[in-house]
């Protein structure tokens, strides 16, 4: 890294300009087995303990926001293999370059047609879409054109996994940040999908043994997303510290890092991030231990500490940004990319502030 904060021959800048993770970056992801780390061992996955996975995702996001996001979202979709018929899960994970991308919004329909489903719809924000071998989705069930409803009158929704050959990708991702995540939309027009490709994300319907598939889905989503924001925020704070150390206060010429209020803000930011990081992992480790013991984890606590951490990350990034100077506003500066990635990622629907 150059002294002014810019990066020469930065592969992550190159990926951002390309709008997708580069082939060697994708190859690295597959070589490390990151997309299979939550998939069942019986299906060819690593089935790592969740606390280990979340800490790794934080570290990956600290390297690059798009990289961390794609790994987290696609590995999270790989976790669904624990809810698929075992033979299908093995077939998917055995594919060279296996990668599941998808969307959770039920913006399509699955029409019952004998033993199959005909799926039609359009889904947004499939991170890692260009490298996906399969897409996951939620669809509203219909029979003979009528929406099927549950006992409360709500539309019945089912999750499906569909091979990429049956999916049309749409280059729709135009966000200011996370550009290399290539979180494009995708469309399916009447694809015939066997009933075996449908699944229910619930511990009672897990097809793989082990605590990983008893862990509550929403709690998993909160902690993995929070870890990504933490990784990006930590990266931003480190880069901001370098810029603050290189700047001088206007009018006095005193190094900005020696101005008491600035030094105190930087120290307080680091302390608050460390404290909330410790709280997140304490809650996660406790929840994991509970699931291992076949007891119920504290999902409310996991959601609360995750959102508290995200709020602290927001305040950390926004509080230090003004001290970084115009360098931080340059689009080709590493800190600017981290800033844009961070603020794009915080727009995820689950991360809305109270």
mmCIF file of C-alpha atoms in Angstrom:
data_model
loop_
_atom_site.group_PDB
_atom_site.id
_atom_site.type_symbol
_atom_site.label_atom_id
_atom_site.label_comp_id
_atom_site.label_asym_id
_atom_site.label_seq_id
_atom_site.Cartn_x
_atom_site.Cartn_y
_atom_site.Cartn_z
ATOM 1 C CA UNK A 1 0.000 0.000 0.000
ATOM 2 C CA UNK A 2 1.303 3.450 -0.862
ATOM 3 C CA UNK A 3 1.680 6.125 1.776
ATOM 4 C CA UNK A 4 -1.328 8.056 0.474
ATOM 5 C CA UNK A 5 -3.638 5.090 1.095
ATOM 6 C CA UNK A 6 -4.054 4.046 -2.522
ATOM 7 C CA UNK A 7 -3.253 0.549 -3.684
ATOM 8 C CA UNK A 8 -1.205 -0.368 -6.712
ATOM 9 C CA UNK A 9 -2.094 -3.554 -8.567
ATOM 10 C CA UNK A 10 -4.840 -4.189 -6.017
ATOM 11 C CA UNK A 11 -6.677 -7.376 -7.028
ATOM 12 C CA UNK A 12 -9.768 -6.308 -5.079
ATOM 13 C CA UNK A 13 -9.880 -3.009 -6.962
ATOM 14 C CA UNK A 14 -9.590 -5.031 -10.175
ATOM 15 C CA UNK A 15 -12.489 -7.237 -9.085
ATOM 16 C CA UNK A 16 -14.550 -4.156 -8.275
ATOM 17 C CA UNK A 17 -13.906 -2.701 -11.725
ATOM 18 C CA UNK A 18 -14.745 -6.049 -13.345
ATOM 19 C CA UNK A 19 -17.963 -6.331 -11.345
ATOM 20 C CA UNK A 20 -17.296 -9.880 -10.151
ATOM 21 C CA UNK A 21 -14.687 -11.877 -8.276
ATOM 22 C CA UNK A 22 -11.831 -12.682 -10.648
ATOM 23 C CA UNK A 23 -11.159 -16.268 -11.775
ATOM 24 C CA UNK A 24 -8.129 -16.700 -9.505
ATOM 25 C CA UNK A 25 -10.137 -15.341 -6.562
ATOM 26 C CA UNK A 26 -12.940 -17.781 -7.293
ATOM 27 C CA UNK A 27 -10.393 -20.596 -7.594
ATOM 28 C CA UNK A 28 -8.967 -19.642 -4.184
ATOM 29 C CA UNK A 29 -12.436 -19.812 -2.635
ATOM 30 C CA UNK A 30 -12.961 -23.313 -3.993
ATOM 31 C CA UNK A 31 -9.452 -24.480 -3.088
ATOM 32 C CA UNK A 32 -10.013 -23.441 0.520
ATOM 33 C CA UNK A 33 -13.393 -25.206 0.582
ATOM 34 C CA UNK A 34 -15.113 -22.126 1.967
ATOM 35 C CA UNK A 35 -18.390 -22.705 0.131
ATOM 36 C CA UNK A 36 -18.716 -26.201 1.612
ATOM 37 C CA UNK A 37 -17.793 -25.360 5.201
ATOM 38 C CA UNK A 38 -21.428 -25.495 6.376
ATOM 39 C CA UNK A 39 -22.467 -28.454 4.212
ATOM 40 C CA UNK A 40 -22.800 -31.926 5.806
ATOM 41 C CA UNK A 41 -19.722 -34.157 5.887
ATOM 42 C CA UNK A 42 -21.881 -36.975 4.522
ATOM 43 C CA UNK A 43 -22.498 -34.824 1.426
ATOM 44 C CA UNK A 44 -18.843 -33.931 0.963
ATOM 45 C CA UNK A 45 -18.861 -30.753 3.062
ATOM 46 C CA UNK A 46 -16.684 -29.775 6.004
ATOM 47 C CA UNK A 47 -19.540 -29.288 8.519
ATOM 48 C CA UNK A 48 -17.424 -26.956 10.640
ATOM 49 C CA UNK A 49 -18.664 -25.726 14.028
ATOM 50 C CA UNK A 50 -20.582 -22.487 13.515
ATOM 51 C CA UNK A 51 -18.422 -20.364 15.866
ATOM 52 C CA UNK A 52 -15.363 -21.322 13.800
ATOM 53 C CA UNK A 53 -17.148 -20.425 10.569
ATOM 54 C CA UNK A 54 -18.318 -17.023 11.822
ATOM 55 C CA UNK A 55 -14.840 -16.034 12.982
ATOM 56 C CA UNK A 56 -13.460 -17.064 9.611
ATOM 57 C CA UNK A 57 -16.123 -15.039 7.798
ATOM 58 C CA UNK A 58 -15.147 -11.969 9.815
ATOM 59 C CA UNK A 59 -11.526 -12.409 8.760
ATOM 60 C CA UNK A 60 -12.454 -12.904 5.097
ATOM 61 C CA UNK A 61 -14.657 -9.780 5.110
ATOM 62 C CA UNK A 62 -11.748 -7.829 6.612
ATOM 63 C CA UNK A 63 -9.759 -8.728 3.492
ATOM 64 C CA UNK A 64 -12.479 -7.553 1.102
ATOM 65 C CA UNK A 65 -16.168 -6.860 1.576
ATOM 66 C CA UNK A 66 -17.364 -8.495 -1.639
ATOM 67 C CA UNK A 67 -15.232 -11.568 -0.983
ATOM 68 C CA UNK A 68 -16.609 -11.936 2.538
ATOM 69 C CA UNK A 69 -20.192 -11.381 1.419
ATOM 70 C CA UNK A 70 -20.058 -13.935 -1.396
ATOM 71 C CA UNK A 71 -18.400 -16.544 0.818
ATOM 72 C CA UNK A 72 -20.879 -15.951 3.641
ATOM 73 C CA UNK A 73 -24.025 -15.939 1.516
ATOM 74 C CA UNK A 74 -23.009 -18.854 -0.692
ATOM 75 C CA UNK A 75 -21.674 -20.939 2.196
ATOM 76 C CA UNK A 76 -24.947 -20.151 3.974
ATOM 77 C CA UNK A 77 -26.857 -21.515 0.984
ATOM 78 C CA UNK A 78 -24.568 -24.550 1.112
ATOM 79 C CA UNK A 79 -25.867 -25.106 4.656
ATOM 80 C CA UNK A 80 -29.226 -25.921 3.034
ATOM 81 C CA UNK A 81 -27.672 -29.197 1.861
ATOM 82 C CA UNK A 82 -28.381 -30.420 5.392
ATOM 83 C CA UNK A 83 -32.110 -30.151 4.621
ATOM 84 C CA UNK A 84 -32.066 -31.786 1.178
ATOM 85 C CA UNK A 85 -32.454 -35.469 0.399
ATOM 86 C CA UNK A 86 -28.964 -36.902 1.116
ATOM 87 C CA UNK A 87 -28.449 -38.263 -2.407
ATOM 88 C CA UNK A 88 -29.287 -34.893 -3.957
ATOM 89 C CA UNK A 89 -27.029 -33.085 -1.476
ATOM 90 C CA UNK A 90 -24.139 -35.398 -2.402
ATOM 91 C CA UNK A 91 -24.724 -34.869 -6.118
ATOM 92 C CA UNK A 92 -24.706 -31.085 -5.742
ATOM 93 C CA UNK A 93 -21.630 -30.916 -3.537
ATOM 94 C CA UNK A 94 -19.725 -33.357 -5.767
ATOM 95 C CA UNK A 95 -19.966 -30.993 -8.737
ATOM 96 C CA UNK A 96 -16.723 -29.189 -9.646
ATOM 97 C CA UNK A 97 -17.111 -25.559 -8.592
ATOM 98 C CA UNK A 98 -20.269 -26.240 -6.592
ATOM 99 C CA UNK A 99 -21.714 -22.930 -5.449
ATOM 100 C CA UNK A 100 -25.245 -22.163 -4.268
ATOM 101 C CA UNK A 101 -26.498 -18.588 -4.602
ATOM 102 C CA UNK A 102 -30.000 -17.343 -4.065
ATOM 103 C CA UNK A 103 -32.614 -15.099 -2.543
ATOM 104 C CA UNK A 104 -34.984 -15.453 0.380
ATOM 105 C CA UNK A 105 -37.828 -13.309 -0.945
ATOM 106 C CA UNK A 106 -40.845 -15.374 -2.137
ATOM 107 C CA UNK A 107 -41.151 -13.513 -5.449
ATOM 108 C CA UNK A 108 -42.112 -16.472 -7.619
ATOM 109 C CA UNK A 109 -44.579 -19.341 -7.871
ATOM 110 C CA UNK A 110 -44.220 -23.114 -7.767
ATOM 111 C CA UNK A 111 -47.140 -24.793 -9.487
ATOM 112 C CA UNK A 112 -47.811 -28.429 -8.625
ATOM 113 C CA UNK A 113 -47.655 -30.577 -11.740
ATOM 114 C CA UNK A 114 -47.900 -34.248 -10.906
ATOM 115 C CA UNK A 115 -44.801 -35.224 -8.959
ATOM 116 C CA UNK A 116 -42.967 -32.076 -10.052
ATOM 117 C CA UNK A 117 -43.208 -28.329 -9.695
ATOM 118 C CA UNK A 118 -43.202 -25.725 -12.448
ATOM 119 C CA UNK A 119 -41.334 -22.699 -11.136
ATOM 120 C CA UNK A 120 -41.724 -19.186 -12.506
ATOM 121 C CA UNK A 121 -40.570 -15.880 -11.088
ATOM 122 C CA UNK A 122 -37.825 -13.315 -10.636
ATOM 123 C CA UNK A 123 -35.602 -12.951 -7.594
ATOM 124 C CA UNK A 124 -33.217 -10.123 -6.659
ATOM 125 C CA UNK A 125 -29.816 -9.978 -4.982
ATOM 126 C CA UNK A 126 -28.191 -13.360 -5.550
ATOM 127 C CA UNK A 127 -24.663 -12.632 -4.344
ATOM 128 C CA UNK A 128 -22.097 -14.628 -6.297
ATOM 129 C CA UNK A 129 -24.530 -15.194 -9.181
ATOM 130 C CA UNK A 130 -21.849 -15.484 -11.903
ATOM 131 C CA UNK A 131 -20.164 -18.413 -10.147
ATOM 132 C CA UNK A 132 -23.323 -20.235 -9.045
ATOM 133 C CA UNK A 133 -23.848 -23.850 -10.049
ATOM 134 C CA UNK A 134 -27.291 -23.803 -8.382
ATOM 135 C CA UNK A 135 -29.752 -21.213 -7.179
ATOM 136 C CA UNK A 136 -31.960 -21.421 -4.102
ATOM 137 C CA UNK A 137 -35.255 -19.596 -3.840
ATOM 138 C CA UNK A 138 -38.557 -19.319 -2.022
ATOM 139 C CA UNK A 139 -41.762 -19.639 -4.024
ATOM 140 C CA UNK A 140 -45.490 -19.456 -3.304
ATOM 141 C CA UNK A 141 -47.187 -22.805 -3.900
ATOM 142 C CA UNK A 142 -50.097 -23.011 -6.344
ATOM 143 C CA UNK A 143 -52.328 -25.788 -7.600
ATOM 144 C CA UNK A 144 -54.435 -25.343 -10.706
ATOM 145 C CA UNK A 145 -53.661 -21.635 -10.582
ATOM 146 C CA UNK A 146 -54.880 -21.188 -6.992
ATOM 147 C CA UNK A 147 -52.521 -20.119 -4.221
ATOM 148 C CA UNK A 148 -52.347 -22.751 -1.480
ATOM 149 C CA UNK A 149 -52.787 -21.403 2.028
ATOM 150 C CA UNK A 150 -51.917 -22.588 5.506
ATOM 151 C CA UNK A 151 -54.243 -22.883 8.500
ATOM 152 C CA UNK A 152 -53.937 -19.128 9.118
ATOM 153 C CA UNK A 153 -54.862 -18.195 5.581
ATOM 154 C CA UNK A 154 -51.340 -17.194 4.593
ATOM 155 C CA UNK A 155 -49.797 -18.343 1.291
ATOM 156 C CA UNK A 156 -47.755 -21.513 1.630
ATOM 157 C CA UNK A 157 -44.110 -20.942 0.757
ATOM 158 C CA UNK A 158 -41.514 -23.595 -0.039
ATOM 159 C CA UNK A 159 -37.781 -23.413 -0.634
ATOM 160 C CA UNK A 160 -36.229 -24.979 -3.724
ATOM 161 C CA UNK A 161 -32.805 -25.556 -5.237
ATOM 162 C CA UNK A 162 -32.554 -25.278 -9.014
ATOM 163 C CA UNK A 163 -29.572 -26.021 -11.305
ATOM 164 C CA UNK A 164 -28.088 -22.909 -12.904
ATOM 165 C CA UNK A 165 -28.848 -24.273 -16.392
ATOM 166 C CA UNK A 166 -32.543 -23.647 -15.675
ATOM 167 C CA UNK A 167 -31.935 -20.078 -14.529
ATOM 168 C CA UNK A 168 -31.484 -16.849 -16.497
ATOM 169 C CA UNK A 169 -29.200 -14.355 -14.755
ATOM 170 C CA UNK A 170 -29.905 -10.633 -15.120
ATOM 171 C CA UNK A 171 -27.058 -8.136 -14.742
ATOM 172 C CA UNK A 172 -28.999 -5.861 -12.395
ATOM 173 C CA UNK A 173 -26.495 -5.126 -9.595
ATOM 174 C CA UNK A 174 -25.687 -1.382 -9.738
ATOM 175 C CA UNK A 175 -24.882 -0.530 -6.104
ATOM 176 C CA UNK A 176 -22.156 1.952 -5.116
ATOM 177 C CA UNK A 177 -20.359 -0.754 -3.151
ATOM 178 C CA UNK A 178 -19.963 -4.527 -2.968
ATOM 179 C CA UNK A 179 -19.632 -4.376 -6.746
ATOM 180 C CA UNK A 180 -17.606 -7.568 -7.020
ATOM 181 C CA UNK A 181 -20.310 -9.460 -5.099
ATOM 182 C CA UNK A 182 -22.230 -9.432 -8.414
ATOM 183 C CA UNK A 183 -25.506 -9.682 -6.493
ATOM 184 C CA UNK A 184 -27.581 -9.920 -9.647
ATOM 185 C CA UNK A 185 -31.211 -10.858 -10.156
ATOM 186 C CA UNK A 186 -32.251 -14.132 -11.741
ATOM 187 C CA UNK A 187 -35.333 -15.365 -13.517
ATOM 188 C CA UNK A 188 -36.945 -18.757 -14.032
ATOM 189 C CA UNK A 189 -39.616 -19.292 -16.654
ATOM 190 C CA UNK A 190 -41.592 -22.475 -16.096
ATOM 191 C CA UNK A 191 -38.691 -24.725 -15.134
ATOM 192 C CA UNK A 192 -39.723 -28.266 -14.224
ATOM 193 C CA UNK A 193 -38.215 -29.180 -10.852
ATOM 194 C CA UNK A 194 -38.630 -32.537 -9.086
ATOM 195 C CA UNK A 195 -40.364 -32.441 -5.719
ATOM 196 C CA UNK A 196 -37.092 -33.712 -4.195
ATOM 197 C CA UNK A 197 -35.580 -30.286 -4.913
ATOM 198 C CA UNK A 198 -37.936 -28.665 -2.420
ATOM 199 C CA UNK A 199 -36.952 -28.400 1.219
ATOM 200 C CA UNK A 200 -37.918 -26.919 4.575
ATOM 201 C CA UNK A 201 -35.367 -24.939 6.599
ATOM 202 C CA UNK A 202 -36.210 -26.164 10.058
ATOM 203 C CA UNK A 203 -34.415 -28.445 12.520
ATOM 204 C CA UNK A 204 -37.370 -30.827 12.505
ATOM 205 C CA UNK A 205 -36.876 -31.327 8.758
ATOM 206 C CA UNK A 206 -33.064 -31.650 8.735
ATOM 207 C CA UNK A 207 -31.794 -34.634 6.784
ATOM 208 C CA UNK A 208 -28.285 -34.416 8.250
ATOM 209 C CA UNK A 209 -27.374 -35.156 11.836
ATOM 210 C CA UNK A 210 -25.308 -32.825 13.971
ATOM 211 C CA UNK A 211 -25.759 -29.557 15.853
ATOM 212 C CA UNK A 212 -25.156 -27.406 12.791
ATOM 213 C CA UNK A 213 -28.557 -28.386 11.375
ATOM 214 C CA UNK A 214 -30.314 -27.837 14.691
ATOM 215 C CA UNK A 215 -29.072 -24.247 14.877
ATOM 216 C CA UNK A 216 -31.906 -21.736 14.246
ATOM 217 C CA UNK A 217 -31.787 -20.273 10.752
ATOM 218 C CA UNK A 218 -32.545 -16.647 11.678
ATOM 219 C CA UNK A 219 -29.950 -16.672 14.462
ATOM 220 C CA UNK A 220 -27.393 -18.020 11.980
ATOM 221 C CA UNK A 221 -28.292 -15.249 9.537
ATOM 222 C CA UNK A 222 -27.897 -12.488 12.113
ATOM 223 C CA UNK A 223 -24.511 -13.591 13.428
ATOM 224 C CA UNK A 224 -22.992 -14.256 10.000
ATOM 225 C CA UNK A 225 -24.117 -10.890 8.619
ATOM 226 C CA UNK A 226 -22.928 -9.074 11.742
ATOM 227 C CA UNK A 227 -19.520 -10.738 11.441
ATOM 228 C CA UNK A 228 -19.221 -9.432 7.888
ATOM 229 C CA UNK A 229 -19.988 -5.881 8.974
ATOM 230 C CA UNK A 230 -17.484 -6.263 11.798
ATOM 231 C CA UNK A 231 -14.772 -7.399 9.386
ATOM 232 C CA UNK A 232 -15.389 -4.451 7.078
ATOM 233 C CA UNK A 233 -15.565 -1.970 9.954
ATOM 234 C CA UNK A 234 -12.323 -3.292 11.419
ATOM 235 C CA UNK A 235 -10.653 -2.895 8.015
ATOM 236 C CA UNK A 236 -11.960 0.668 7.762
ATOM 237 C CA UNK A 237 -10.728 1.598 11.234
ATOM 238 C CA UNK A 238 -7.256 0.234 10.473
ATOM 239 C CA UNK A 239 -7.035 2.247 7.240
ATOM 240 C CA UNK A 240 -8.467 5.328 8.965
ATOM 241 C CA UNK A 241 -5.814 5.059 11.666
ATOM 242 C CA UNK A 242 -3.103 5.167 9.002
ATOM 243 C CA UNK A 243 -4.613 8.254 7.363
ATOM 244 C CA UNK A 244 -5.140 10.070 10.660
ATOM 245 C CA UNK A 245 -1.517 9.384 11.603
ATOM 246 C CA UNK A 246 -0.344 10.940 8.326
ATOM 247 C CA UNK A 247 -2.446 14.131 8.555
ATOM 248 C CA UNK A 248 -1.862 17.388 10.432
ATOM 249 C CA UNK A 249 -4.361 19.690 12.077
ATOM 250 C CA UNK A 250 -5.206 22.757 10.033
ATOM 251 C CA UNK A 251 -3.766 25.927 11.536
ATOM 252 C CA UNK A 252 -1.471 24.318 14.080
ATOM 253 C CA UNK A 253 0.469 21.771 12.087
ATOM 254 C CA UNK A 254 0.121 19.327 14.977
ATOM 255 C CA UNK A 255 -0.143 15.692 13.834
ATOM 256 C CA UNK A 256 -3.860 14.895 13.879
ATOM 257 C CA UNK A 257 -3.227 11.728 15.853
ATOM 258 C CA UNK A 258 -1.804 13.883 18.666
ATOM 259 C CA UNK A 259 -4.909 16.044 18.986
ATOM 260 C CA UNK A 260 -6.466 14.797 22.263
ATOM 261 C CA UNK A 261 -10.050 14.676 20.996
ATOM 262 C CA UNK A 262 -9.041 12.783 17.855
ATOM 263 C CA UNK A 263 -6.818 10.335 19.723
ATOM 264 C CA UNK A 264 -9.610 9.738 22.241
ATOM 265 C CA UNK A 265 -12.170 9.113 19.502
ATOM 266 C CA UNK A 266 -9.928 6.592 17.765
ATOM 267 C CA UNK A 267 -9.198 4.777 21.035
ATOM 268 C CA UNK A 268 -12.861 4.767 22.055
ATOM 269 C CA UNK A 269 -13.898 3.422 18.661
ATOM 270 C CA UNK A 270 -11.472 0.523 18.933
ATOM 271 C CA UNK A 271 -12.563 -0.252 22.496
ATOM 272 C CA UNK A 272 -16.276 -0.231 21.626
ATOM 273 C CA UNK A 273 -15.741 -2.509 18.642
ATOM 274 C CA UNK A 274 -13.676 -4.909 20.743
ATOM 275 C CA UNK A 275 -16.289 -4.979 23.506
ATOM 276 C CA UNK A 276 -19.216 -5.660 21.159
ATOM 277 C CA UNK A 277 -17.172 -8.213 19.236
ATOM 278 C CA UNK A 278 -16.517 -10.067 22.489
ATOM 279 C CA UNK A 279 -20.235 -9.933 23.340
ATOM 280 C CA UNK A 280 -21.181 -11.387 19.943
ATOM 281 C CA UNK A 281 -18.807 -14.310 20.213
ATOM 282 C CA UNK A 282 -19.694 -14.985 23.840
ATOM 283 C CA UNK A 283 -23.364 -15.219 22.867
ATOM 284 C CA UNK A 284 -22.572 -17.339 19.810
ATOM 285 C CA UNK A 285 -20.332 -19.738 21.735
ATOM 286 C CA UNK A 286 -23.022 -20.104 24.402
ATOM 287 C CA UNK A 287 -25.739 -20.722 21.795
ATOM 288 C CA UNK A 288 -23.586 -23.303 20.030
ATOM 289 C CA UNK A 289 -22.905 -25.113 23.306
ATOM 290 C CA UNK A 290 -26.652 -25.182 23.977
ATOM 291 C CA UNK A 291 -27.401 -26.706 20.562
ATOM 292 C CA UNK A 292 -24.657 -29.292 21.044
ATOM 293 C CA UNK A 293 -26.365 -30.252 24.337
ATOM 294 C CA UNK A 294 -29.723 -30.526 22.514
ATOM 295 C CA UNK A 295 -31.081 -27.544 24.432
ATOM 296 C CA UNK A 296 -32.617 -24.322 23.100
ATOM 297 C CA UNK A 297 -30.252 -21.408 22.392
ATOM 298 C CA UNK A 298 -31.118 -17.820 23.278
ATOM 299 C CA UNK A 299 -32.124 -16.529 19.838
ATOM 300 C CA UNK A 300 -33.292 -13.182 21.198
ATOM 301 C CA UNK A 301 -29.875 -12.538 22.718
ATOM 302 C CA UNK A 302 -28.103 -13.465 19.472
ATOM 303 C CA UNK A 303 -30.262 -11.051 17.496
ATOM 304 C CA UNK A 304 -29.780 -8.283 20.061
ATOM 305 C CA UNK A 305 -25.990 -8.528 20.263
ATOM 306 C CA UNK A 306 -25.742 -8.833 16.474
ATOM 307 C CA UNK A 307 -27.737 -5.651 15.883
ATOM 308 C CA UNK A 308 -25.890 -3.863 18.682
ATOM 309 C CA UNK A 309 -22.603 -4.749 17.019
ATOM 310 C CA UNK A 310 -23.846 -3.531 13.630
ATOM 311 C CA UNK A 311 -24.899 -0.235 15.239
ATOM 312 C CA UNK A 312 -21.460 0.132 16.826
ATOM 313 C CA UNK A 313 -19.838 -0.598 13.464
ATOM 314 C CA UNK A 314 -21.958 2.117 11.830
ATOM 315 C CA UNK A 315 -20.934 4.661 14.454
ATOM 316 C CA UNK A 316 -17.278 3.626 14.159
ATOM 317 C CA UNK A 317 -17.127 4.073 10.390
ATOM 318 C CA UNK A 318 -19.195 7.264 10.240
ATOM 319 C CA UNK A 319 -17.440 8.774 13.258
ATOM 320 C CA UNK A 320 -13.922 8.372 11.839
ATOM 321 C CA UNK A 321 -14.656 9.159 8.197
ATOM 322 C CA UNK A 322 -14.452 12.990 8.564
ATOM 323 C CA UNK A 323 -10.922 12.721 9.991
ATOM 324 C CA UNK A 324 -9.610 10.853 6.953
ATOM 325 C CA UNK A 325 -9.546 13.784 4.549
ATOM 326 C CA UNK A 326 -10.233 13.880 0.843
ATOM 327 C CA UNK A 327 -8.167 10.739 0.366
ATOM 328 C CA UNK A 328 -11.103 8.791 1.765
ATOM 329 C CA UNK A 329 -13.355 10.315 -0.900
ATOM 330 C CA UNK A 330 -11.223 9.090 -3.800
ATOM 331 C CA UNK A 331 -12.943 6.217 -5.561
ATOM 332 C CA UNK A 332 -9.631 4.494 -6.267
ATOM 333 C CA UNK A 333 -8.547 4.535 -2.608
ATOM 334 C CA UNK A 334 -8.828 1.306 -0.629
ATOM 335 C CA UNK A 335 -10.523 3.066 2.276
ATOM 336 C CA UNK A 336 -13.175 4.473 -0.048
ATOM 337 C CA UNK A 337 -13.962 1.006 -1.374
ATOM 338 C CA UNK A 338 -14.266 -0.318 2.178
ATOM 339 C CA UNK A 339 -16.519 2.632 3.078
ATOM 340 C CA UNK A 340 -18.786 1.976 0.076
ATOM 341 C CA UNK A 341 -18.835 -1.780 0.676
ATOM 342 C CA UNK A 342 -19.713 -1.272 4.328
ATOM 343 C CA UNK A 343 -22.582 1.118 3.681
ATOM 344 C CA UNK A 344 -23.964 -1.080 0.922
ATOM 345 C CA UNK A 345 -23.899 -4.150 3.155
ATOM 346 C CA UNK A 346 -25.657 -2.324 6.004
ATOM 347 C CA UNK A 347 -28.702 -1.916 3.757
ATOM 348 C CA UNK A 348 -29.575 -5.591 4.180
ATOM 349 C CA UNK A 349 -33.171 -5.853 5.391
ATOM 350 C CA UNK A 350 -32.221 -7.787 8.541
ATOM 351 C CA UNK A 351 -29.865 -5.036 9.676
ATOM 352 C CA UNK A 352 -32.335 -2.177 9.985
ATOM 353 C CA UNK A 353 -31.638 -0.076 13.104
ATOM 354 C CA UNK A 354 -34.319 0.130 15.787
#
